[in-house]
Coordinates of C-alpha atoms and ligand atoms in Angstrom, one line a residue:
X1 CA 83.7 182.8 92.6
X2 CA 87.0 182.7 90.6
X3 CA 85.3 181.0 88.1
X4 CA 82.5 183.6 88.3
X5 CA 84.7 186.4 87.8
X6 CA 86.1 184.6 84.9
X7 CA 82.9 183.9 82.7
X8 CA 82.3 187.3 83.8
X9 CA 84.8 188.6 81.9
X10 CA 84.7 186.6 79.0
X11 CA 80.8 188.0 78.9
X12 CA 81.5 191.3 78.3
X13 CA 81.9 192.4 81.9
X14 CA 85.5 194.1 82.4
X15 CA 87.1 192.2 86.1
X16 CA 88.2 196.2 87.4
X17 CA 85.0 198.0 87.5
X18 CA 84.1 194.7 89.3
X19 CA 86.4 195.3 91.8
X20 CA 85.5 198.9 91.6
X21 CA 82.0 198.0 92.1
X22 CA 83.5 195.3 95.1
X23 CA 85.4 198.4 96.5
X24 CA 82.2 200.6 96.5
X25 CA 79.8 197.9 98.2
X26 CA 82.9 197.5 100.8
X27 CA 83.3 201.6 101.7
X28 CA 79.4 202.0 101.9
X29 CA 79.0 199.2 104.6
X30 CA 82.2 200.4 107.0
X31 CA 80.9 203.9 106.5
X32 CA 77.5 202.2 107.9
X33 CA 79.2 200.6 110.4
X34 CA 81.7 203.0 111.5
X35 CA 79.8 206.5 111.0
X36 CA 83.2 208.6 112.4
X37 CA 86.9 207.7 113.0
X38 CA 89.8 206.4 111.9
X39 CA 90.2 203.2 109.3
X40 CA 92.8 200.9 108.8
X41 CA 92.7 198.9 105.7
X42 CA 94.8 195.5 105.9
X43 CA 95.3 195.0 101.9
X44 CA 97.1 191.8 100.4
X45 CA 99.0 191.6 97.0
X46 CA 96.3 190.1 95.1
X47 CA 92.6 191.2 93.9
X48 CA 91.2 191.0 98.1
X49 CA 94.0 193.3 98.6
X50 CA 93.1 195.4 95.4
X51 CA 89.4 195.6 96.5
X52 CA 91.0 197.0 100.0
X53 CA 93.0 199.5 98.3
X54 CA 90.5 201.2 96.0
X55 CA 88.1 200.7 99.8
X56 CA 90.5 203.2 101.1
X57 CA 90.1 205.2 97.9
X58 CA 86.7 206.1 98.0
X59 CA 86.7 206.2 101.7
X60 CA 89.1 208.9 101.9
X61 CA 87.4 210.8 99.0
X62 CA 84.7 210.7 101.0
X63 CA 86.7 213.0 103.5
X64 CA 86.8 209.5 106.5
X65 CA 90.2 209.5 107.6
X66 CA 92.2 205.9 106.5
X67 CA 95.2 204.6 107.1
X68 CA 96.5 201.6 104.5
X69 CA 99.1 198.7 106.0
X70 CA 100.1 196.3 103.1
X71 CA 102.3 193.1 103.8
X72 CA 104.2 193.4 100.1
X73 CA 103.6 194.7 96.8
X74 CA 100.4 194.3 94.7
X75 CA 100.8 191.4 91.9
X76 CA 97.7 191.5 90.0
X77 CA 97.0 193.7 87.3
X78 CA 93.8 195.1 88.8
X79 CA 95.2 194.9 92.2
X80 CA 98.2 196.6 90.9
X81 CA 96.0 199.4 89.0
X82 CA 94.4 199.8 92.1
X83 CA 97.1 201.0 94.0
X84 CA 98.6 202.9 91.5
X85 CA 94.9 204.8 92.4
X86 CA 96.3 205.3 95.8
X87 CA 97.6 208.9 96.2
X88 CA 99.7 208.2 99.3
X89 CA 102.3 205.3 100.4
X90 CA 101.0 202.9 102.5
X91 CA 102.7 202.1 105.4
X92 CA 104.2 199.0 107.0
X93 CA 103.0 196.1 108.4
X94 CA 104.8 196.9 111.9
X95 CA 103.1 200.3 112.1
X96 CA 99.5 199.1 112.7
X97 CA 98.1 198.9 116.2
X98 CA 94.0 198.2 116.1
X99 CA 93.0 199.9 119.3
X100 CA 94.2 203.3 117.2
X101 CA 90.5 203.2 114.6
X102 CA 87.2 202.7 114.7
X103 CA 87.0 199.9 112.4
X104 CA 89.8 197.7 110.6
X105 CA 88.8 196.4 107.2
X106 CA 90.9 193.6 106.3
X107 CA 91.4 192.5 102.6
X108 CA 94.8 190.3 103.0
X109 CA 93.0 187.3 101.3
X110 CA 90.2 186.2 99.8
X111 CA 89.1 183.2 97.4
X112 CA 92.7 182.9 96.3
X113 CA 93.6 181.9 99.6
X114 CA 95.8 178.6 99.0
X115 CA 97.9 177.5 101.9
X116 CA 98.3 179.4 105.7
X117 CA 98.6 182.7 106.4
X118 CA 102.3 183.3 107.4
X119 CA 104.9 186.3 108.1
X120 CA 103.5 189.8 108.3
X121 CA 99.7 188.4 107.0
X122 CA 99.6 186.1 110.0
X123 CA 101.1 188.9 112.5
X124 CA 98.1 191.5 111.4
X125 CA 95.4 188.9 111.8
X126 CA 97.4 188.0 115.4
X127 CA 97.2 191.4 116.5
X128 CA 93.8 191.8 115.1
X129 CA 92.8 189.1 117.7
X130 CA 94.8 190.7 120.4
X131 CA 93.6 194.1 120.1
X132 CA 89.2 193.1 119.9
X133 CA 89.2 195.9 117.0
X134 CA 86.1 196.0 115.1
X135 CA 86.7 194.1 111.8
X136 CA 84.6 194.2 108.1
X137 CA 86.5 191.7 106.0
X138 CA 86.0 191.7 102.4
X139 CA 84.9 188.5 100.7
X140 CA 86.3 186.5 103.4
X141 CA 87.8 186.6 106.9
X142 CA 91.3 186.0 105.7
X143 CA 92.9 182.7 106.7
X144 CA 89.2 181.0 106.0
X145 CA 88.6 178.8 103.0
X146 CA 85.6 179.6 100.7
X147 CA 85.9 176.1 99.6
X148 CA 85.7 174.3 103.2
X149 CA 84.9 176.9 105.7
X150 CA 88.2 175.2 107.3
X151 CA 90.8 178.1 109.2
X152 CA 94.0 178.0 107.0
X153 CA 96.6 178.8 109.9
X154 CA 94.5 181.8 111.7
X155 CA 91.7 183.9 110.3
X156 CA 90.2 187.4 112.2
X157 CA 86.7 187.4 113.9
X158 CA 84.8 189.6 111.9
X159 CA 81.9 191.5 112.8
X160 CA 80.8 191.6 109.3
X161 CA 81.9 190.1 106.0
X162 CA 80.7 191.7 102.2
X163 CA 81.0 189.2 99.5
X164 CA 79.5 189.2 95.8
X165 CA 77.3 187.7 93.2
X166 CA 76.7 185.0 95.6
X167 CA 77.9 183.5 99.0
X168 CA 80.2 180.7 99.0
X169 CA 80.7 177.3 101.2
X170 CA 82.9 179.1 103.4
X171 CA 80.2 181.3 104.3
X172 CA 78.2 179.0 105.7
X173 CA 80.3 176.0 106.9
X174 CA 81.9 175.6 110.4
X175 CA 84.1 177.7 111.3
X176 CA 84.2 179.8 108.8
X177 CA 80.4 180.6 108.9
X178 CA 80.7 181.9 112.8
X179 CA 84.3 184.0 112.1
X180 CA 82.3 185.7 109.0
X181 CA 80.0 187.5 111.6
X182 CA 76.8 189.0 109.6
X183 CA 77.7 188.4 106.0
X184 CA 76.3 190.8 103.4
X185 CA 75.8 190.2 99.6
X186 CA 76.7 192.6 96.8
X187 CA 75.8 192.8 93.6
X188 CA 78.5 193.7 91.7
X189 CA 77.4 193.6 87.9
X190 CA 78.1 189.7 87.9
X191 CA 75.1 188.1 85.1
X192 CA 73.2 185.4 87.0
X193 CA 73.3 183.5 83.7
X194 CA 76.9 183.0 84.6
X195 CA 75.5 180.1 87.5
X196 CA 73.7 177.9 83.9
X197 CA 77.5 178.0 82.5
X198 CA 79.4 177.1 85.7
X199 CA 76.7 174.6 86.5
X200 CA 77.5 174.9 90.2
X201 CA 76.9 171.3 92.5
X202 CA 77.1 173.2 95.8
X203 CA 73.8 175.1 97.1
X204 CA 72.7 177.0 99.6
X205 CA 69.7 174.8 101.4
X206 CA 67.0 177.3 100.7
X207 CA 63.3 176.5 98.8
X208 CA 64.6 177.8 95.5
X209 CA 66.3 174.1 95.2
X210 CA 63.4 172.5 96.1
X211 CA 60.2 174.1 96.3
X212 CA 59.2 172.7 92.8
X213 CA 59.2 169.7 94.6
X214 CA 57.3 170.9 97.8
X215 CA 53.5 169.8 98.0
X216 CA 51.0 172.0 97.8
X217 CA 48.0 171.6 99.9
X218 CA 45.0 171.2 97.5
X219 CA 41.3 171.1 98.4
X220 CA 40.5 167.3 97.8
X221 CA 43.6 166.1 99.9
X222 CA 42.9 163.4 101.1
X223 CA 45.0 161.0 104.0
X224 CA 46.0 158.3 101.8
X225 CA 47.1 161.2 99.1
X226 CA 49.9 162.3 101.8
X227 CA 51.7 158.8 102.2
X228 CA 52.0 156.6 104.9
X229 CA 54.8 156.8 107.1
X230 CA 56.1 154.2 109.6
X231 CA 58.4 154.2 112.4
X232 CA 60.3 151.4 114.3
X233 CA 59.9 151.5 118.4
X234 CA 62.6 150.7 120.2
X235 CA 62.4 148.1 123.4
X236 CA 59.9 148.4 126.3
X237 CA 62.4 151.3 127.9
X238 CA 63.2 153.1 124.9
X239 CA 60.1 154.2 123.1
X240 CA 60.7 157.7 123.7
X241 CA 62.6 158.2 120.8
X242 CA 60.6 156.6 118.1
X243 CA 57.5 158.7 119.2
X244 CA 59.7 162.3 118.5
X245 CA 60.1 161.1 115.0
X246 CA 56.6 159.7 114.7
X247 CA 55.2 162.9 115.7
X248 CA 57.5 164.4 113.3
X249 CA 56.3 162.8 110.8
X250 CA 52.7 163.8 111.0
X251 CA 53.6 166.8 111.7
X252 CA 55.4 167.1 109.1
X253 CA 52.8 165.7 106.5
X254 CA 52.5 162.2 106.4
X255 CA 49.1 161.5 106.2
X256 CA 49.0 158.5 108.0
X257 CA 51.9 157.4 110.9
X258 CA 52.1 153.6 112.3
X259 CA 54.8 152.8 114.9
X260 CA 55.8 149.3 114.8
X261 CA 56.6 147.9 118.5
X262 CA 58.3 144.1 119.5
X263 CA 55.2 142.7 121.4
X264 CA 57.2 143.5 124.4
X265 CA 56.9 147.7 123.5
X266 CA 53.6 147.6 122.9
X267 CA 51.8 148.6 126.2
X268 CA 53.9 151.0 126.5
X269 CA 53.7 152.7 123.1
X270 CA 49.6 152.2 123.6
X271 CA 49.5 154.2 126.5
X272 CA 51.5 157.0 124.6
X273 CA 50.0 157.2 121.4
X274 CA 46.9 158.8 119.9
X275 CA 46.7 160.1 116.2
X276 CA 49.6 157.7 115.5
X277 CA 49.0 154.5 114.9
X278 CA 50.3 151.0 116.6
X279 CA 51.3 147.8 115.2
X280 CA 52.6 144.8 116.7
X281 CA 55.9 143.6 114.3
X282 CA 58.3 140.9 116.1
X283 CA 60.6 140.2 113.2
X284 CA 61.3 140.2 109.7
X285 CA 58.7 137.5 109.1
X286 CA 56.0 139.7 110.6
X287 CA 57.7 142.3 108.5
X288 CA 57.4 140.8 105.4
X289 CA 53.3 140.2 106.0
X290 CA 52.8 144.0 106.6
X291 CA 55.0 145.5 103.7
X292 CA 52.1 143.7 101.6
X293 CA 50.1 146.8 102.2
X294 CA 51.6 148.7 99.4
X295 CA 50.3 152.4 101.0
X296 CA 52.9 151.8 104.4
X297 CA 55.6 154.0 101.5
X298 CA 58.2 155.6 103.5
X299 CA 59.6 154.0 106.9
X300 CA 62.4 155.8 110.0
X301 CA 64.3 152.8 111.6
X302 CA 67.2 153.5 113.6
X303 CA 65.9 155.8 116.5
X304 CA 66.5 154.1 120.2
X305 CA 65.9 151.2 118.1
X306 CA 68.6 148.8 119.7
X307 CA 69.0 145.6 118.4
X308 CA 71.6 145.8 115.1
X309 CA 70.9 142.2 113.4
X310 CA 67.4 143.1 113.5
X311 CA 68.3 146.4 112.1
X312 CA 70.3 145.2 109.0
X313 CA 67.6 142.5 108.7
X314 CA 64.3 145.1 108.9
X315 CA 66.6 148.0 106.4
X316 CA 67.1 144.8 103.8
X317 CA 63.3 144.4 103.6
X318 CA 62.3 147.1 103.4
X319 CA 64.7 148.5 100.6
X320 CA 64.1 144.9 98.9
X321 CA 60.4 145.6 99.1
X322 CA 61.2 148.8 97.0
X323 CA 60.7 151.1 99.9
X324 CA 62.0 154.4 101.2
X325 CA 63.8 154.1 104.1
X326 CA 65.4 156.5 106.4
X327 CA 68.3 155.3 108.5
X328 CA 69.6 157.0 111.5
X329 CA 71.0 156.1 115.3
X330 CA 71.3 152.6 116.0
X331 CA 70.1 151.4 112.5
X332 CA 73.2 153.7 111.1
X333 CA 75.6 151.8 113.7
X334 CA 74.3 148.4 113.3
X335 CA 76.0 148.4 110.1
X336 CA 79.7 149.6 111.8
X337 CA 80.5 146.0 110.3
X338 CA 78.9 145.4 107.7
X339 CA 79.3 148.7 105.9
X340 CA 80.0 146.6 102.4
X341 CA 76.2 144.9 102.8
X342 CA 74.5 148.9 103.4
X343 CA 76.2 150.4 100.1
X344 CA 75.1 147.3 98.5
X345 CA 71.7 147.9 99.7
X346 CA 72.4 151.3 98.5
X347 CA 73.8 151.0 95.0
X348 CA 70.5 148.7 94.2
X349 CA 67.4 150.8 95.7
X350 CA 68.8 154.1 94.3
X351 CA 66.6 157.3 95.2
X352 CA 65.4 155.3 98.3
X353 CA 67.5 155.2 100.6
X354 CA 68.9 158.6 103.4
X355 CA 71.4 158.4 105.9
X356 CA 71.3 160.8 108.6
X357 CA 74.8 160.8 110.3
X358 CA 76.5 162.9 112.8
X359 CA 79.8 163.4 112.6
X360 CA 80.5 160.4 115.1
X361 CA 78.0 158.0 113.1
X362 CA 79.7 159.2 109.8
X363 CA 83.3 157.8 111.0
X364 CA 81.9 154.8 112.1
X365 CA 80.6 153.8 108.2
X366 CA 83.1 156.1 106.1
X367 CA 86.5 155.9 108.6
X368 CA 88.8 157.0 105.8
X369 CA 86.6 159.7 104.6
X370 CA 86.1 161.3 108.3
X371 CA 89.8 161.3 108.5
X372 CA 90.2 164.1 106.3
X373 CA 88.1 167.1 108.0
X374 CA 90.3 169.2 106.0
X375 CA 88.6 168.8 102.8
X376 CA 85.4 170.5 103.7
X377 CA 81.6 168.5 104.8
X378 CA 80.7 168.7 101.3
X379 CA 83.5 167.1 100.2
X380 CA 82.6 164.7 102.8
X381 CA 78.5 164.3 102.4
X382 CA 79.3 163.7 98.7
X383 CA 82.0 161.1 99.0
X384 CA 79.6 159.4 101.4
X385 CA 76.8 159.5 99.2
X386 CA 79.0 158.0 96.4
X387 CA 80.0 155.4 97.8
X388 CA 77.0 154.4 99.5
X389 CA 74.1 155.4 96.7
X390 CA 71.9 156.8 99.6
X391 CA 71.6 160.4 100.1
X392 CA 73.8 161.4 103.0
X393 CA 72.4 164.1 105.8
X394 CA 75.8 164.9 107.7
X395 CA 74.1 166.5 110.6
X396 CA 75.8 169.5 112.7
X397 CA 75.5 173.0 113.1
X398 CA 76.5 173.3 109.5
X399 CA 74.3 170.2 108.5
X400 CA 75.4 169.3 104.6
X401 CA 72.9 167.0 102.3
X402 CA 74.7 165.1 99.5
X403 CA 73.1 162.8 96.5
X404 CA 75.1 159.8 95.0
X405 CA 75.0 162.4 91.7
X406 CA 77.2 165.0 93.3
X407 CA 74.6 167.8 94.5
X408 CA 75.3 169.7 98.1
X409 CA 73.6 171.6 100.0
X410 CA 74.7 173.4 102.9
X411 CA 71.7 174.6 105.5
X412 CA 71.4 177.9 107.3
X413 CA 68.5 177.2 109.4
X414 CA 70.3 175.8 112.0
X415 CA 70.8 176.7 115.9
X416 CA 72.8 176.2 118.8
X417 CA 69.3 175.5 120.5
X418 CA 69.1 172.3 118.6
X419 CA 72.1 171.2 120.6
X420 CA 69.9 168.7 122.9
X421 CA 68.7 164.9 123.0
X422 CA 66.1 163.6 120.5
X423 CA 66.3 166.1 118.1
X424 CA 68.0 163.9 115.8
X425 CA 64.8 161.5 115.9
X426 CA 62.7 164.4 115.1
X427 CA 65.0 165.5 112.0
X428 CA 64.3 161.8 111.2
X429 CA 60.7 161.5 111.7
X430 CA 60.3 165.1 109.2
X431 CA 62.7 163.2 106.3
X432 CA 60.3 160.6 106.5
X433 CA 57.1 162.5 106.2
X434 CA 58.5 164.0 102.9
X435 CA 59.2 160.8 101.4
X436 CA 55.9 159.5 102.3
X437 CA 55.0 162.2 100.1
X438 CA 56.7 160.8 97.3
X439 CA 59.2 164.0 97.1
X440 CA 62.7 162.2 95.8
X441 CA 65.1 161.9 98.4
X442 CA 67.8 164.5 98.4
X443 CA 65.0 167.3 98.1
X444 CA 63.3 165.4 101.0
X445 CA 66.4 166.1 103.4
X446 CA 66.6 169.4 102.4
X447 CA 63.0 170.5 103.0
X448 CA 63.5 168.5 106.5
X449 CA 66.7 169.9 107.4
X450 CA 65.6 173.4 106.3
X451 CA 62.1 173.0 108.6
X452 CA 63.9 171.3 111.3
X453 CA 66.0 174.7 111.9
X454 CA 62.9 176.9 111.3
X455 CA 60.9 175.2 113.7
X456 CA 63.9 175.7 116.7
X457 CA 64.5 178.9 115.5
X458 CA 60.9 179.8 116.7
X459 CA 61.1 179.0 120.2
X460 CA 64.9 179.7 120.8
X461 CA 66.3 178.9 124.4
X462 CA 65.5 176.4 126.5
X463 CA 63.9 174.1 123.1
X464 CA 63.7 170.3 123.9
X465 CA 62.8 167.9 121.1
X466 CA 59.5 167.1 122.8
X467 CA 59.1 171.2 121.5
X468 CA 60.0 170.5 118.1
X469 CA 57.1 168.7 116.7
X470 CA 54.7 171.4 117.8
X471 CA 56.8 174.3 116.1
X472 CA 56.5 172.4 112.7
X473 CA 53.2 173.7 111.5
X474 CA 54.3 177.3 112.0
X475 CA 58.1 176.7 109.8
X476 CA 55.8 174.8 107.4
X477 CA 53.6 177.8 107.0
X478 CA 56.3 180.3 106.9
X479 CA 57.9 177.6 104.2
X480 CA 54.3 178.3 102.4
X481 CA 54.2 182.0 102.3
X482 CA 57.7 182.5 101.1
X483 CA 56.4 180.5 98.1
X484 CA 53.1 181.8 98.2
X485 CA 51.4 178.5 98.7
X486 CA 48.5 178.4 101.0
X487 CA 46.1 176.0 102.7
X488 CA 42.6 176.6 101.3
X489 CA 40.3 178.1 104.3
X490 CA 43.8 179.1 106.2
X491 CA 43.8 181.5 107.8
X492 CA 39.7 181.7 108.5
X493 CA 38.5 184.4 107.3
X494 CA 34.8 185.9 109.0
Ligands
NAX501 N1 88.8 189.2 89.6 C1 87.8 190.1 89.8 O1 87.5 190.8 88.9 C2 87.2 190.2 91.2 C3 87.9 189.8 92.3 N2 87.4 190.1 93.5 C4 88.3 189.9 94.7 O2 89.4 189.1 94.4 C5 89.6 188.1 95.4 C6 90.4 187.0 94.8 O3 91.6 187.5 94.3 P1 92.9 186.7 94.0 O4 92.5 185.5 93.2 O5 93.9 187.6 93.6 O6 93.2 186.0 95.4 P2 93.6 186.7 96.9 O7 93.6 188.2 96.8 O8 92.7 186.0 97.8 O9 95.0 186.1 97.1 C7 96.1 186.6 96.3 C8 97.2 185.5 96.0 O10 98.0 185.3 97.1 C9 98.6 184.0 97.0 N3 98.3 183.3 98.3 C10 97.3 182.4 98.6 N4 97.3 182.1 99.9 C11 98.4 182.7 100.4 C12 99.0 182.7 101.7 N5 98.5 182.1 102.7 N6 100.1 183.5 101.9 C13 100.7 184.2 100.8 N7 100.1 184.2 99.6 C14 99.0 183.5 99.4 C15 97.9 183.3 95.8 O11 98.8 183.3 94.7 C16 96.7 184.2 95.5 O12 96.3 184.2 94.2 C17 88.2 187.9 95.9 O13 88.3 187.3 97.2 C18 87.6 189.2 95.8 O14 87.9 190.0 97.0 C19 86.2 190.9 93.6 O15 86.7 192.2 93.5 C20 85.3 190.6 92.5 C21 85.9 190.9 91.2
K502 K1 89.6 189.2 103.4

């Protein structure tokens, strides 16, 4: 955002009537949100602080009653303009007690935030807490990175947040996402042809990344046209989680699905399966004979799979065999050792391979990188996806998708109702339908992350993965009519 406000400038755009236009967007949504009463304003000594001020401003123009409590003395130049706007002094730090208004806003920091809060900052966001006031915070809950999302020292829980031009990473990574509360955009006279100069690496996960890359559904589809998609079964007693990201898949638009079963798994997975296929596949010999159908494109190996020679063995032959292959569960953990041998694997099937890690998969393969949380997920995802040449899904509530070439995405789809067993191997099963359908990788996970939350956001409490499948048909055509695709004869008309 720094950067934004910079080329901003250098555009033609002057940086105080952006923070006049920040100000206004700021005293229009606490005068929404707090109709009467009294305001306090929390205002730092740099540009946050200088949005807060000139807030007050135009609040108390408006005739709202506002008191101002500043920690120091304003350093910028537009922060120090805008106090210089403030007709009254503004009183000390000490003097502030929440329960007295109706709403606090607090504008201490914002993207300039560089180490944690401390003295009289940390005191008004501590009594913040204390007192449960109502709080609109301006860019940012201060104390929260933009960069990570990580709590510098303490931060406030807002009720609502007001950024501009566009949200950043802190916005919608963990904590920081949850302590924003509802997070408003404003337009504040920032170009959007300032994004082709800075060239930004670090998305949002919505279909204005991707849907150039989503297929459309065409009239002479046809089965073999939408890729076909394989997925490993587990033993005997642990099919269950294969067949969630088999049914993911179709559901999710492979044309074709084929589970693979040891000879041991295959009565059980017959007596199971219906619209996806079953094929009997002992070791890497047996295999090698069926990757000779070129049309099996995209497999899932990993979920309740259990054994992790064969695992390293199977994701070797496939990626030699110039396949796409999605790795997750016990295929991600049967390479704890032999992490060395999977970026290999990696750096020489490039755009083929995805890792979907949680957090506890993800320090297994990349110890040293897990051990510094501090640096944000992206920073994380894309390390990982460096170093391994796959693209990297680090799943959570704040699930991040990185590509060897430095792109992140961070996904907003997600829900606490996805917090349950299996829906890992259904996240799985949807990555690989989109690779079946040729779509590269790192747009792949982001279409399947993005659906995966859609779909759980449509039945809410009480979701168990076995749900998931079903919901996908109705996230992918709510996917379609926010592009304004749609599946010829859908819906029937008389
Ligand atoms: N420049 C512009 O034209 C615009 C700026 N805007 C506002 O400006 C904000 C960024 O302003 P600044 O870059 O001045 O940064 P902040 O106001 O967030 O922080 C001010 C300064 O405090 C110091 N600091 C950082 N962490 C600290 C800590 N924990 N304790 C004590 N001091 C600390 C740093 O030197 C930092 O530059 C945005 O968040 C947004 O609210 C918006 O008004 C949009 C337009
Ligand atoms: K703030």
């Amino acid at each position: 955002m720094a950067q934004a406000d910079e080329m901003a400038a250098k555009l033609g755009g002057c940086s105080y009537s952006l923070m006049q236009a920040a100000a206004a967007a700021v005293a229009n949504r606490a005068d929404a949100m707090a109709p009467s009463g009294p305001i306090a304003v929390l205002a730092g000594t740099g540009n946050n602080g200088g949005d807060a001020v000139l807030a007050a401003h135009y609040l108390r123009a408006r005739g709202r009653s506002v008191r101002l409590f500043m920690p120091g003395a304003a350093k910028g130049d537009d922060a120090g303009r805008a106090m210089s706007e403030w007709a009254s002094q503004s009183e000390s730090p000490e003097a502030f007690l929440p329960g007295e208004f109706a709403l606090v806003i607090d504008g201490l920091f914002g993207a300039g935030l560089q180490r944690p809060l401390d003295g009289a900052a940390a005191e008004l966001v501590r009594r913040l807490g204390e007192g449960k006031a109502r709080v609109l915070s301006i860019d940012l809950p201060s104390g929260v990175s933009g960069e990570t999302g990580q709590v510098l020292g303490s931060a406030p829980q807002a009720e609502a947040t007001v950024t501009f031009f566009r949200r950043k990473p802190g916005h919608l990574l963990q904590p920081g996402a949850a302590l924003c509360g509802k997070v408003t955009v404003a337009d504040i006279g920032i170009p959007a042809t300032v994004l082709h100069q800075i060239q930004p690496q670090t998305f949002a996960n919505q279909p204005p990344l991707w849907r150039h890359r989503l297929l459309k559904p065409g009239e002479a589809d046809h089965k073999y046209a939408r890729g076909h998609a394989v997925v490993f079964s587990g033993g005997p007693s642990h099919t269950g989680a294969a067949r969630l990201a088999a049914m993911a898949a179709l559901r999710g638009g492979a044309g074709l699905v084929t589970m693979f079963a040891a000879g041991s798994a295959m009565a059980v997975n017959a007596a199971h399966l219906t619209a996806v296929m079953l094929r009997r596949c002992d070791d890497v010999g047996q295999l090698a004979d069926h990757l000779a159908d070129g049309r099996l494109n995209a497999f899932v190996l990993g979920p309740g799979f259990g054994s992790a020679d064969k695992a390293r063995a199977y994701a070797a032959a496939i990626l030699e065999a110039r396949r796409a292959l999605v790795l997750d569960a016990d295929g991600l953990t049967a390479f704890r050792d032999h992490a060395a041998d999977l970026f290999l694997l990696g750096a020489t099937n490039a755009a083929r391979l995805v890792l979907t890690p949680h957090m506890g998969e993800f320090a297994r393969l990349f110890p040293d990188i897990a051990a510094e949380p501090e640096r944000g997920k992206p920073y994380m995802a894309r390390m990982a996806a460096a170093r391994s040449g796959a693209v990297v899904v680090l799943k959570g509530s704040d699930t991040v998708i990185a590509a060897p070439d430095g792109r992140a995405a961070i996904n907003a789809t997600g829900t606490p109702a996805l917090a349950t067993a299996g829906t890992g191997d259904v996240l799985a099963g949807l990555v690989g339908a989109q690779l079946a359908n040729d779509v590269p990788p790192f747009e792949a996970a982001c279409i399947a992350v993005w659906l995966h939350g859609v779909a759980a956001r449509l039945y809410g409490p009480g979701l168990i993965a076995e749900d998931l499948p079903g919901l996908v048909p109705q996230a992918i055509a709510r996917l379609h009519s926010l592009c304004g695709f749609s599946l010829p004869g859908w819906p029937p008309q008389e």
